[in-house]
mmCIF file of C-alpha atoms and ligand atoms in Angstrom:
data_model
loop_
_atom_site.group_PDB
_atom_site.id
_atom_site.type_symbol
_atom_site.label_atom_id
_atom_site.label_comp_id
_atom_site.label_asym_id
_atom_site.label_seq_id
_atom_site.Cartn_x
_atom_site.Cartn_y
_atom_site.Cartn_z
ATOM 1 C CA MET A 24 -26.044 -23.063 -21.938
ATOM 2 C CA THR A 25 -23.178 -20.266 -23.141
ATOM 3 C CA ALA A 26 -19.552 -20.663 -24.426
ATOM 4 C CA HIS A 27 -18.520 -21.513 -21.310
ATOM 5 C CA ASP A 28 -20.801 -24.403 -20.647
ATOM 6 C CA ILE A 29 -18.912 -25.806 -23.901
ATOM 7 C CA LEU A 30 -15.511 -25.003 -21.942
ATOM 8 C CA SER A 31 -15.451 -26.430 -19.330
ATOM 9 C CA PHE A 32 -16.435 -29.372 -20.409
ATOM 10 C CA LEU A 33 -12.974 -28.995 -22.516
ATOM 11 C CA ILE A 34 -10.265 -26.982 -20.565
ATOM 12 C CA SER A 35 -8.799 -30.218 -18.914
ATOM 13 C CA GLY A 36 -7.192 -30.852 -22.694
ATOM 14 C CA GLU A 37 -8.984 -34.031 -23.641
ATOM 15 C CA TRP A 38 -10.696 -35.349 -26.433
ATOM 16 C CA ILE A 39 -14.245 -35.090 -26.392
ATOM 17 C CA SER A 40 -17.609 -35.258 -28.533
ATOM 18 C CA GLY A 41 -19.560 -33.234 -29.754
ATOM 19 C CA GLU A 42 -22.848 -35.819 -29.011
ATOM 20 C CA GLU A 43 -21.098 -35.986 -25.365
ATOM 21 C CA MET A 44 -21.753 -32.694 -24.719
ATOM 22 C CA ALA A 45 -24.709 -32.227 -26.499
ATOM 23 C CA LYS A 46 -26.507 -35.063 -24.471
ATOM 24 C CA LYS A 47 -24.871 -34.134 -21.307
ATOM 25 C CA LEU A 48 -25.903 -30.482 -21.881
ATOM 26 C CA ALA A 49 -29.186 -30.789 -23.119
ATOM 27 C CA ILE A 50 -29.213 -29.810 -26.480
ATOM 28 C CA SER A 51 -28.385 -29.962 -30.399
ATOM 29 C CA ARG A 52 -24.520 -30.757 -32.038
ATOM 30 C CA ALA A 53 -25.375 -27.775 -34.316
ATOM 31 C CA ALA A 54 -25.567 -25.632 -31.038
ATOM 32 C CA VAL A 55 -22.234 -26.862 -29.813
ATOM 33 C CA TRP A 56 -20.665 -26.339 -33.107
ATOM 34 C CA LYS A 57 -21.173 -23.345 -32.982
ATOM 35 C CA GLN A 58 -20.413 -22.656 -29.410
ATOM 36 C CA ILE A 59 -17.001 -24.184 -30.683
ATOM 37 C CA GLN A 60 -17.077 -21.149 -33.041
ATOM 38 C CA VAL A 61 -17.183 -18.586 -30.471
ATOM 39 C CA LEU A 62 -14.284 -19.658 -28.222
ATOM 40 C CA ARG A 63 -12.658 -19.444 -31.493
ATOM 41 C CA GLN A 64 -13.326 -16.687 -32.080
ATOM 42 C CA ARG A 65 -12.637 -15.258 -28.635
ATOM 43 C CA GLY A 66 -8.902 -17.141 -29.100
ATOM 44 C CA TYR A 67 -9.474 -20.331 -28.203
ATOM 45 C CA GLU A 68 -7.600 -22.766 -30.396
ATOM 46 C CA ILE A 69 -9.695 -26.093 -30.841
ATOM 47 C CA SER A 70 -8.967 -29.107 -33.147
ATOM 48 C CA ALA A 71 -11.949 -31.238 -33.744
ATOM 49 C CA SER A 72 -11.718 -35.154 -35.498
ATOM 50 C CA THR A 73 -13.790 -36.827 -37.067
ATOM 51 C CA GLY A 74 -14.798 -40.025 -34.573
ATOM 52 C CA LYS A 75 -12.692 -37.874 -31.590
ATOM 53 C CA GLY A 76 -14.396 -34.901 -31.587
ATOM 54 C CA TYR A 77 -13.239 -31.598 -29.691
ATOM 55 C CA ARG A 78 -9.784 -31.036 -27.984
ATOM 56 C CA LEU A 79 -9.050 -28.270 -26.442
ATOM 57 C CA ALA A 80 -5.585 -27.437 -28.699
ATOM 58 C CA LYS A 81 -4.371 -24.071 -26.723
ATOM 59 C CA LYS A 82 -5.901 -21.316 -23.747
ATOM 60 C CA PRO A 83 -4.854 -17.970 -25.184
ATOM 61 C CA ASP A 84 -3.734 -15.400 -22.769
ATOM 62 C CA LEU A 85 -6.816 -13.084 -21.901
ATOM 63 C CA LEU A 86 -8.750 -12.069 -19.401
ATOM 64 C CA ASP A 87 -12.164 -14.372 -19.792
ATOM 65 C CA ALA A 88 -15.156 -13.334 -17.406
ATOM 66 C CA ASP A 89 -16.338 -16.966 -18.135
ATOM 67 C CA ARG A 90 -13.343 -18.387 -17.642
ATOM 68 C CA ILE A 91 -13.092 -16.573 -14.125
ATOM 69 C CA PHE A 92 -16.370 -17.358 -13.442
ATOM 70 C CA GLY A 93 -15.645 -20.586 -13.726
ATOM 71 C CA CYS A 94 -13.270 -21.206 -10.812
ATOM 72 C CA LEU A 95 -14.480 -18.014 -8.237
ATOM 73 C CA LYS A 96 -15.964 -19.149 -5.292
ATOM 74 C CA THR A 97 -15.820 -15.700 -3.765
ATOM 75 C CA LYS A 98 -19.432 -14.287 -1.714
ATOM 76 C CA TRP A 99 -19.621 -10.583 -3.705
ATOM 77 C CA LEU A 100 -16.093 -9.681 -4.599
ATOM 78 C CA GLY A 101 -15.935 -9.375 -7.965
ATOM 79 C CA ARG A 102 -19.909 -10.832 -8.887
ATOM 80 C CA ASP A 103 -20.294 -8.204 -10.691
ATOM 81 C CA MET A 104 -16.988 -7.761 -13.275
ATOM 82 C CA ARG A 105 -16.411 -5.655 -15.662
ATOM 83 C CA ILE A 106 -13.000 -6.096 -18.580
ATOM 84 C CA SER A 107 -11.677 -4.234 -21.731
ATOM 85 C CA ALA A 108 -9.160 -5.236 -24.073
ATOM 86 C CA GLN A 109 -8.295 -1.140 -22.869
ATOM 87 C CA VAL A 110 -8.741 1.666 -21.151
ATOM 88 C CA SER A 111 -7.346 4.987 -20.318
ATOM 89 C CA SER A 112 -6.412 3.163 -16.213
ATOM 90 C CA THR A 113 -9.353 1.348 -14.899
ATOM 91 C CA ASN A 114 -8.887 3.316 -11.655
ATOM 92 C CA ALA A 115 -9.858 5.847 -13.594
ATOM 93 C CA VAL A 116 -12.240 3.844 -14.637
ATOM 94 C CA ALA A 117 -13.453 3.019 -11.387
ATOM 95 C CA LEU A 118 -13.537 6.260 -10.122
ATOM 96 C CA SER A 119 -15.891 7.125 -12.566
ATOM 97 C CA LEU A 120 -18.833 3.952 -11.827
ATOM 98 C CA ALA A 121 -18.448 4.279 -8.288
ATOM 99 C CA ARG A 122 -21.283 5.614 -7.095
ATOM 100 C CA ASP A 123 -24.162 4.190 -9.247
ATOM 101 C CA CYS A 124 -22.438 0.588 -8.226
ATOM 102 C CA GLN A 125 -22.811 -1.920 -5.556
ATOM 103 C CA SER A 126 -19.007 -2.601 -3.304
ATOM 104 C CA GLY A 127 -16.925 -5.880 -4.520
ATOM 105 C CA THR A 128 -17.290 -4.537 -8.333
ATOM 106 C CA VAL A 129 -14.173 -5.440 -10.594
ATOM 107 C CA ILE A 130 -12.791 -3.399 -13.360
ATOM 108 C CA LEU A 131 -10.237 -5.393 -15.525
ATOM 109 C CA ALA A 132 -8.376 -4.448 -19.043
ATOM 110 C CA GLU A 133 -5.823 -6.677 -20.753
ATOM 111 C CA THR A 134 -3.917 -3.173 -20.967
ATOM 112 C CA GLN A 135 -3.988 0.444 -20.332
ATOM 113 C CA THR A 136 -2.695 3.802 -21.931
ATOM 114 C CA GLN A 137 -2.637 5.943 -19.315
ATOM 115 C CA GLY A 138 -2.119 3.842 -16.215
ATOM 116 C CA LYS A 139 -1.328 5.668 -12.501
ATOM 117 C CA GLY A 140 0.632 4.889 -10.451
ATOM 118 C CA ARG A 141 2.032 5.990 -6.688
ATOM 119 C CA LEU A 142 2.989 10.048 -6.748
ATOM 120 C CA SER A 143 1.478 11.143 -10.503
ATOM 121 C CA ARG A 144 4.350 8.451 -11.325
ATOM 122 C CA PRO A 145 3.248 6.612 -14.959
ATOM 123 C CA TRP A 146 2.549 2.565 -14.391
ATOM 124 C CA VAL A 147 3.193 1.234 -17.702
ATOM 125 C CA SER A 148 0.402 -1.736 -18.726
ATOM 126 C CA PRO A 149 1.243 -3.759 -21.084
ATOM 127 C CA PRO A 150 -0.613 -7.185 -22.010
ATOM 128 C CA GLY A 151 -0.008 -10.034 -19.895
ATOM 129 C CA GLY A 152 -0.056 -8.667 -16.649
ATOM 130 C CA ILE A 153 -2.611 -8.453 -14.114
ATOM 131 C CA TRP A 154 -3.872 -4.666 -14.214
ATOM 132 C CA MET A 155 -7.117 -4.433 -11.843
ATOM 133 C CA SER A 156 -9.019 -2.460 -9.492
ATOM 134 C CA ILE A 157 -11.670 -3.080 -7.148
ATOM 135 C CA ILE A 158 -14.283 -0.632 -5.524
ATOM 136 C CA LEU A 159 -14.890 -1.158 -2.019
ATOM 137 C CA LYS A 160 -17.728 0.458 -0.044
ATOM 138 C CA PRO A 161 -17.069 -0.351 3.610
ATOM 139 C CA LYS A 162 -18.687 2.321 6.237
ATOM 140 C CA MET A 163 -15.169 3.925 8.292
ATOM 141 C CA PRO A 164 -14.176 6.902 9.107
ATOM 142 C CA LEU A 165 -11.481 8.127 6.126
ATOM 143 C CA THR A 166 -8.478 7.679 8.828
ATOM 144 C CA HIS A 167 -9.013 4.097 8.743
ATOM 145 C CA VAL A 168 -8.540 3.717 5.001
ATOM 146 C CA TYR A 169 -4.960 2.853 5.896
ATOM 147 C CA GLN A 170 -6.664 -0.848 6.546
ATOM 148 C CA ILE A 171 -8.274 -1.566 3.809
ATOM 149 C CA ASN A 172 -4.267 -0.763 2.041
ATOM 150 C CA MET A 173 -3.195 -3.424 4.605
ATOM 151 C CA ALA A 174 -5.491 -6.372 3.626
ATOM 152 C CA VAL A 175 -5.406 -6.267 -0.425
ATOM 153 C CA ALA A 176 -1.119 -6.242 0.567
ATOM 154 C CA VAL A 177 -1.873 -9.472 2.537
ATOM 155 C CA ALA A 178 -3.902 -11.003 0.764
ATOM 156 C CA LEU A 179 -2.229 -10.774 -2.261
ATOM 157 C CA CYS A 180 1.230 -12.374 -0.523
ATOM 158 C CA ARG A 181 -0.860 -14.648 0.637
ATOM 159 C CA ALA A 182 -2.280 -15.573 -2.531
ATOM 160 C CA LEU A 183 1.009 -15.839 -4.426
ATOM 161 C CA SER A 184 2.665 -17.973 -1.868
ATOM 162 C CA SER A 185 -0.261 -20.508 -1.458
ATOM 163 C CA ILE A 186 -1.204 -20.974 -5.897
ATOM 164 C CA LEU A 187 2.462 -20.156 -7.245
ATOM 165 C CA GLY A 188 4.524 -21.071 -3.709
ATOM 166 C CA LEU A 189 6.342 -17.339 -3.886
ATOM 167 C CA GLU A 190 7.253 -15.912 -0.851
ATOM 168 C CA ALA A 191 6.856 -11.501 -1.536
ATOM 169 C CA GLY A 192 7.603 -9.250 1.035
ATOM 170 C CA ILE A 193 5.987 -5.209 1.558
ATOM 171 C CA LYS A 194 8.125 -2.696 1.529
ATOM 172 C CA TRP A 195 6.550 -0.457 2.942
ATOM 173 C CA PRO A 196 4.053 1.949 2.635
ATOM 174 C CA ASN A 197 2.909 -1.724 0.326
ATOM 175 C CA ASP A 198 4.707 -2.383 -2.762
ATOM 176 C CA LEU A 199 5.021 -6.199 -3.450
ATOM 177 C CA LEU A 200 8.913 -7.780 -4.095
ATOM 178 C CA ILE A 201 10.130 -10.571 -4.421
ATOM 179 C CA ARG A 202 13.788 -10.564 -3.892
ATOM 180 C CA GLU A 203 14.170 -6.937 -3.992
ATOM 181 C CA LEU A 204 11.992 -6.688 -7.512
ATOM 182 C CA LYS A 205 9.110 -5.135 -7.862
ATOM 183 C CA ILE A 206 6.197 -7.399 -8.761
ATOM 184 C CA CYS A 207 3.236 -5.295 -8.035
ATOM 185 C CA GLY A 208 1.821 -1.628 -6.687
ATOM 186 C CA ILE A 209 -0.969 -0.503 -5.081
ATOM 187 C CA LEU A 210 -3.132 2.895 -5.797
ATOM 188 C CA MET A 211 -5.708 3.075 -3.576
ATOM 189 C CA GLU A 212 -8.262 6.343 -4.128
ATOM 190 C CA VAL A 213 -11.361 7.700 -2.283
ATOM 191 C CA GLY A 214 -14.642 9.038 -2.553
ATOM 192 C CA ALA A 215 -15.605 10.495 1.103
ATOM 193 C CA GLN A 216 -17.399 13.223 2.440
ATOM 194 C CA VAL A 217 -15.996 15.382 5.419
ATOM 195 C CA ASP A 218 -14.214 12.550 7.664
ATOM 196 C CA LEU A 219 -15.934 9.515 6.161
ATOM 197 C CA LEU A 220 -15.474 7.521 3.104
ATOM 198 C CA ASP A 221 -17.591 6.758 -0.144
ATOM 199 C CA TYR A 222 -15.738 4.591 -1.488
ATOM 200 C CA ALA A 223 -12.810 3.067 -1.995
ATOM 201 C CA VAL A 224 -10.737 2.438 -5.438
ATOM 202 C CA VAL A 225 -8.283 -0.239 -4.846
ATOM 203 C CA GLY A 226 -5.633 -0.566 -8.504
ATOM 204 C CA LEU A 227 -3.825 -3.471 -8.329
ATOM 205 C CA GLY A 228 -0.556 -3.438 -10.936
ATOM 206 C CA LEU A 229 0.737 -7.319 -10.860
ATOM 207 C CA ASN A 230 3.228 -8.382 -13.246
ATOM 208 C CA VAL A 231 2.115 -11.557 -14.232
ATOM 209 C CA ASN A 232 2.952 -12.642 -18.040
ATOM 210 C CA ASN A 233 4.683 -9.067 -19.164
ATOM 211 C CA ASP A 234 8.395 -9.513 -19.940
ATOM 212 C CA PRO A 235 9.832 -6.737 -17.151
ATOM 213 C CA SER A 236 13.642 -7.018 -19.305
ATOM 214 C CA SER A 237 11.510 -4.668 -21.537
ATOM 215 C CA LEU A 238 11.093 -2.015 -19.264
ATOM 216 C CA PRO A 239 14.146 0.052 -18.155
ATOM 217 C CA ALA A 240 17.017 -2.029 -15.834
ATOM 218 C CA GLU A 241 16.529 0.573 -12.999
ATOM 219 C CA TRP A 242 12.804 0.504 -12.150
ATOM 220 C CA ARG A 243 13.813 -3.074 -10.554
ATOM 221 C CA LEU A 244 10.861 -4.843 -10.970
ATOM 222 C CA THR A 245 9.815 -8.250 -12.253
ATOM 223 C CA SER A 246 7.516 -10.474 -12.938
ATOM 224 C CA LEU A 247 6.114 -14.127 -11.907
ATOM 225 C CA ALA A 248 6.545 -15.551 -15.499
ATOM 226 C CA ALA A 249 9.453 -14.599 -14.745
ATOM 227 C CA GLU A 250 10.350 -15.854 -11.602
ATOM 228 C CA LEU A 251 9.307 -19.143 -11.920
ATOM 229 C CA GLY A 252 9.751 -19.609 -15.585
ATOM 230 C CA HIS A 253 6.290 -19.927 -17.518
ATOM 231 C CA ASP A 254 3.102 -18.557 -17.911
ATOM 232 C CA ILE A 255 0.864 -18.176 -15.649
ATOM 233 C CA ASP A 256 -2.933 -18.823 -15.903
ATOM 234 C CA ARG A 257 -4.379 -14.894 -15.478
ATOM 235 C CA CYS A 258 -7.648 -15.812 -15.604
ATOM 236 C CA ASP A 259 -7.926 -18.497 -12.515
ATOM 237 C CA LEU A 260 -4.853 -16.666 -10.622
ATOM 238 C CA ILE A 261 -7.379 -13.593 -10.403
ATOM 239 C CA ALA A 262 -9.979 -15.837 -8.704
ATOM 240 C CA ARG A 263 -7.686 -16.605 -6.027
ATOM 241 C CA ILE A 264 -6.536 -13.411 -5.763
ATOM 242 C CA LEU A 265 -10.010 -11.871 -5.280
ATOM 243 C CA GLU A 266 -10.766 -15.075 -2.910
ATOM 244 C CA GLU A 267 -8.370 -14.188 -0.663
ATOM 245 C CA ILE A 268 -8.944 -10.397 -1.152
ATOM 246 C CA GLU A 269 -12.760 -11.016 0.023
ATOM 247 C CA VAL A 270 -11.528 -13.326 2.718
ATOM 248 C CA ALA A 271 -8.833 -10.422 3.984
ATOM 249 C CA TYR A 272 -11.086 -7.982 3.853
ATOM 250 C CA GLU A 273 -13.711 -9.208 6.194
ATOM 251 C CA ASN A 274 -11.242 -9.355 8.613
ATOM 252 C CA MET A 275 -9.383 -5.832 7.841
ATOM 253 C CA GLY A 276 -8.661 -3.780 10.575
ATOM 254 C CA SER A 277 -8.175 -7.120 13.206
ATOM 255 C CA LYS A 278 -3.979 -8.255 15.102
ATOM 256 C CA GLU A 279 -4.005 -10.425 12.500
ATOM 257 C CA ILE A 280 -4.200 -8.826 9.295
ATOM 258 C CA TYR A 281 -1.599 -6.013 11.169
ATOM 259 C CA GLU A 282 0.662 -8.799 12.316
ATOM 260 C CA GLU A 283 0.731 -10.089 9.226
ATOM 261 C CA TRP A 284 1.213 -7.275 7.341
ATOM 262 C CA ARG A 285 4.340 -5.906 9.314
ATOM 263 C CA SER A 286 5.698 -9.706 9.418
ATOM 264 C CA ARG A 287 6.057 -8.691 6.238
ATOM 265 C CA SER A 288 7.652 -6.233 5.866
ATOM 266 C CA LEU A 289 10.585 -5.924 3.888
ATOM 267 C CA THR A 290 11.449 -2.509 4.834
ATOM 268 C CA LEU A 291 11.598 -2.817 8.776
ATOM 269 C CA ASN A 292 14.944 -3.020 10.703
ATOM 270 C CA ARG A 293 16.239 -2.024 6.954
ATOM 271 C CA GLN A 294 18.236 1.559 6.710
ATOM 272 C CA VAL A 295 15.527 4.203 4.513
ATOM 273 C CA LEU A 296 14.889 7.155 2.843
ATOM 274 C CA ILE A 297 11.807 8.813 2.992
ATOM 275 C CA THR A 298 10.653 11.163 0.693
ATOM 276 C CA SER A 299 7.114 12.891 1.518
ATOM 277 C CA VAL A 300 6.289 16.561 1.416
ATOM 278 C CA ALA A 301 7.518 17.296 4.065
ATOM 279 C CA GLY A 302 10.602 16.902 2.548
ATOM 280 C CA ASP A 303 13.013 13.412 2.233
ATOM 281 C CA LYS A 304 14.563 11.644 5.540
ATOM 282 C CA VAL A 305 17.043 8.839 6.295
ATOM 283 C CA GLY A 306 16.866 6.981 9.126
ATOM 284 C CA GLU A 307 16.203 3.475 10.517
ATOM 285 C CA ALA A 308 12.731 2.225 10.046
ATOM 286 C CA VAL A 309 12.466 1.004 13.864
ATOM 287 C CA ASP A 310 9.030 -0.310 13.512
ATOM 288 C CA LEU A 311 5.204 -0.152 11.432
ATOM 289 C CA ALA A 312 2.521 0.955 13.695
ATOM 290 C CA GLU A 313 -0.812 -0.825 14.129
ATOM 291 C CA ASP A 314 -2.502 2.354 11.923
ATOM 292 C CA GLY A 315 0.724 2.288 9.157
ATOM 293 C CA ALA A 316 2.768 4.533 10.105
ATOM 294 C CA LEU A 317 6.064 4.173 9.881
ATOM 295 C CA LEU A 318 7.990 4.680 13.011
ATOM 296 C CA LEU A 319 11.441 6.483 11.267
ATOM 297 C CA ARG A 320 14.620 6.668 13.637
ATOM 298 C CA THR A 321 16.950 9.701 12.243
ATOM 299 C CA GLY A 322 19.897 10.537 15.287
ATOM 300 C CA ASP A 323 18.425 10.454 18.518
ATOM 301 C CA GLU A 324 14.607 11.458 17.086
ATOM 302 C CA LEU A 325 11.591 9.180 16.603
ATOM 303 C CA LYS A 326 9.559 10.418 13.729
ATOM 304 C CA ARG A 327 5.781 8.752 12.170
ATOM 305 C CA VAL A 328 5.673 8.638 9.013
ATOM 306 C CA LEU A 329 2.175 8.325 7.422
ATOM 307 C CA ALA A 330 2.713 8.844 3.865
ATOM 308 C CA GLY A 331 5.251 8.957 1.565
ATOM 309 C CA ASP A 332 7.688 7.131 -0.903
ATOM 310 C CA CYS A 333 10.317 4.747 1.044
ATOM 311 C CA ILE A 334 13.548 3.810 -0.587
ATOM 312 C CA HIS A 335 15.908 0.982 0.910
ATOM 313 C CA LEU A 336 19.595 1.684 1.234
ATOM 314 C CA ARG A 337 22.290 0.292 1.957
ATOM 315 C CA PRO A 338 24.057 0.339 5.053
ATOM 316 C CA LEU A 339 27.024 2.316 4.278
ATOM 317 C CA GLU A 340 24.756 4.826 2.254
ATOM 318 C CA ALA A 341 22.790 5.744 5.517
ATOM 319 C CA SER A 342 25.826 6.424 7.945
ATOM 320 C CA CYS A 343 27.720 9.555 5.488
ATOM 321 C CA GLU A 344 26.929 11.944 7.780
ATOM 322 C CA ARG A 345 26.362 14.565 5.471
ATOM 323 C CA ARG A 346 22.886 15.155 4.107
ATOM 324 C CA ASP A 347 23.557 16.278 0.532
ATOM 325 C CA GLU A 348 26.764 13.436 0.508
ATOM 326 C CA GLN A 349 23.045 10.558 1.445
ATOM 327 C CA LYS A 350 21.638 11.975 -1.883
ATOM 328 C CA ALA A 351 24.283 12.305 -3.762
ATOM 329 C CA SER A 352 25.839 8.639 -3.418
ATOM 330 C CA TYR A 353 21.910 6.801 -2.113
ATOM 331 C CA GLU A 354 21.307 4.452 -5.170
ATOM 332 C CA PRO A 355 17.619 2.916 -4.931
ATOM 333 C CA ARG A 356 16.962 -0.644 -3.894
ATOM 334 C CA ALA A 357 13.782 -1.298 -5.478
HETATM 335 C C1 LIG B 408 2.522 2.415 -7.593
HETATM 336 O O1 LIG B 408 2.893 3.207 -8.226
HETATM 337 O O2 LIG B 408 3.028 1.332 -7.198
HETATM 338 C C2 LIG B 408 0.929 1.247 -7.496
HETATM 339 C C3 LIG B 408 0.679 0.696 -9.598
HETATM 340 C C4 LIG B 408 -0.873 0.638 -8.910
HETATM 341 C C5 LIG B 408 -0.739 0.387 -10.769
HETATM 342 C C6 LIG B 408 -2.704 -0.116 -10.482
HETATM 343 S S1 LIG B 408 -2.861 -0.838 -11.906
HETATM 344 C C7 LIG B 408 -4.176 -0.919 -12.017
HETATM 345 C C8 LIG B 408 -4.904 0.377 -11.663
HETATM 346 N N1 LIG B 408 -5.305 1.408 -12.258
HETATM 347 C C9 LIG B 408 -4.091 2.596 -12.592
HETATM 348 O O3 LIG B 408 -4.188 3.081 -13.614
HETATM 349 N N2 LIG B 408 -3.169 2.080 -11.506
HETATM 350 C C10 LIG B 408 -4.106 0.553 -10.754
#
């Protein structure tokens, strides 16, 4: 018997007597009281009244393994879950553990002190967000890792749509936007032999109850709470996200995932600025290939772009002819 068993009686918010819980769990009332204290120490506000028993007055907005497991329906994803109050970066922790733990292990933290974004950018990770890394060990050539990204991005969109009714789109390669504002970033890091994947660490930074207005406006961020006007139960959301990721991952590489990833694209048919190690390119994103490449039309040329950073441009800016004029006048949209 754990505190979670007691929590499952209280979660409805109704009064329930210590005696009833003790009877149902075949334990003493003193044991019930002990677990009530454990929950209070974890931040649960529990009212007590003679005659009525106990009632959950307020759930804390804290990551709680018991609460996540209480609603998690996955077969293997998240069955090993490690939650910390603070880490440098959940991706860094996952990378350090990856060789010695099973595929599907999940690392979560309330805050990160050195959260990593793509292209070595910092990722600000205050309390209230979901900062999560998943260790995955599919048997696949290194060249196929884009399939993991696609599956995870699609799964996240499905989760936000089905649980919260929010439709997110995908900015190539894998940012999730709502109303052109970034709600989620994905950072995948891998360990591999020459061309065979050993493990992938998929890091998700999802703005949930954290306040995006405390961050620079030019980052153009939003959060689920800002979109919905109320806080979200992160434990429930994590469970549902993991369920969607498990389903999409098991279907990874399929036409269905590719087509959904493509149809959710906000980049397709847009004028974009692509920055990559190969330099900057402005053009029209005319297609997205099955291997995740962006097909960019620049003048008469069609280029395949496999990696890089993408900025959605206003049509006027992209039609500027001189390269330096474009650079001077573009304004990131997201
Ligand atoms: C991006 O630049 O859009 C990717 C951001 C990824 C952030 C997440 S938060 C959890 C995980 N740990 C990290 O250090 N980064 C990823």
